[in-house]
Amino acid sequence: MPPRRSGADQDALGMGAGASRAERCNAQRWSTAIPHGDLEAAAATETLYAARAGGKARRKSGGDHSWGPRYRAVGAGLRRATACVASWGQSCIVIAVRLCLHEKEAEDLVRKPAKTSTLYARLRRLILALCALLMMLTIFLQDFRSHEPLRLEIVPPETCAHFAPIELAKRQADVRAEDVKPRIAIATILQDIEPEARQASLQNKQEYAKRHGYDLIVADDVVDRSRALEWSKLLAVERHLPNYDYVLYASPSAIIMNMDLRIEDILDPWHSIFLSRDQNGLNTAVMLIRNEPWVFQFIRQVWGQTWVLTAREILQDEERRALQFLYGSISMNQVADRNGFLRNPEAHVVRERVKPVDSCALSENACKAISVGADYFWGACKQATYAEGNFIVHFDDRHVEADRTRLTLQAAAMAEQRNRLP
């Protein structure tokens, strides 16, 4: 876990004990990122804070103490917030919850002129929280009813520079110098998956491993239930990597589509970990890892980033976010700043060892579009595509469970048909 910021660092950010209440509030107020163009969320929140400021001004000047003007302002703000939630679910929900549960300034929005009791303040916060939860549930049910089953769409092949003849020859010049076939294993964890999808995923990986002479490892015995299942991929690699030169970890929903491509064609002699990059940064659904001492140290460092489990933001795929933090990604550096943790001073070393690979050469994230609204919060994808000829396609947690099972079965059947030996 990275060290927390010192008091001086927090004061510099307007978050420390030396800062005023207003400064701390302003520093934390936008700790949750708002999607580009989400002006309604900003406007709604500004309306709420404006109502608070206006109420204080009237109290200082001895003006009107009636509830009517303030309630009308707050009502307008809540109506705008509700409209905002209908179109930009996740950010507005987080803002609403923070206003209800975390920001004490929310209490001042409808504060009575007389002294307010602790019980009354708690009741008011509870009502606001229930309103936010009701909005979340309403939008979720609307999206659930309107959701249509996804089908995997095949799109024309893309040019994969990673497998260009010149690039391939350059990488393999040093790899082949030893003239020894590397020992390679494919590892996976097949838990928490529907039985038919489990069988299809297993057969797909068995066929590919048999075709190229790789070992296949089902590492269900290493699962640590104290964390989300995705974390256990680190334990699987750590246990089995000492017996091989390379281990390719593939998630259960990752299907090998082009079995003519070899794992050796991805390698180069300069990097230790190979990951694909998608719209969310480095992706750990499929990882190709070399057996060397630094890798085991790095795996322990990723496992040790427990702060991502308790971050103020709602982080999906915590183990991937932990790796991205050590890699020094901009988004995770900002998350660390907001949570009071120092950035990784060894990020430059990680960048030298970790190789981002084109998705066509390692693993393509099938989810290409997210439904607008709160369904992103639960992980619903509205479009799944696969570019002809790419190596692996995987279906991440943004697909609802039924879609992920259906897409895994469809991709496995497609791979079997296309890679059938004559």
Coordinates of C-alpha atoms in Angstrom, one line a residue, residues 87-91 139-140 143 369-382 397-399:
S87 CA -28.9 10.6 -18.6
W88 CA -25.7 10.3 -16.6
G89 CA -26.4 7.8 -13.9
Q90 CA -23.1 6.9 -12.3
S91 CA -21.6 10.3 -11.7
I139 CA -33.3 3.8 -13.4
F140 CA -31.9 0.3 -12.9
D143 CA -32.7 -0.3 -18.0
A369 CA -20.3 0.8 -26.3
I370 CA -21.8 1.5 -22.9
S371 CA -25.5 2.2 -22.5
V372 CA -26.0 5.8 -21.3
G373 CA -27.5 5.9 -17.9
A374 CA -27.2 4.1 -14.6
D375 CA -26.7 0.7 -16.2
Y376 CA -23.0 1.5 -16.6
F377 CA -22.9 1.5 -12.8
W378 CA -24.0 -2.2 -12.9
G379 CA -21.9 -3.1 -15.9
A380 CA -24.2 -3.3 -18.9
C381 CA -22.7 -3.2 -22.4
K382 CA -24.9 -2.5 -25.4
D397 CA -17.8 -7.4 -16.2
R398 CA -19.6 -4.6 -18.1
H399 CA -21.6 -7.4 -19.7

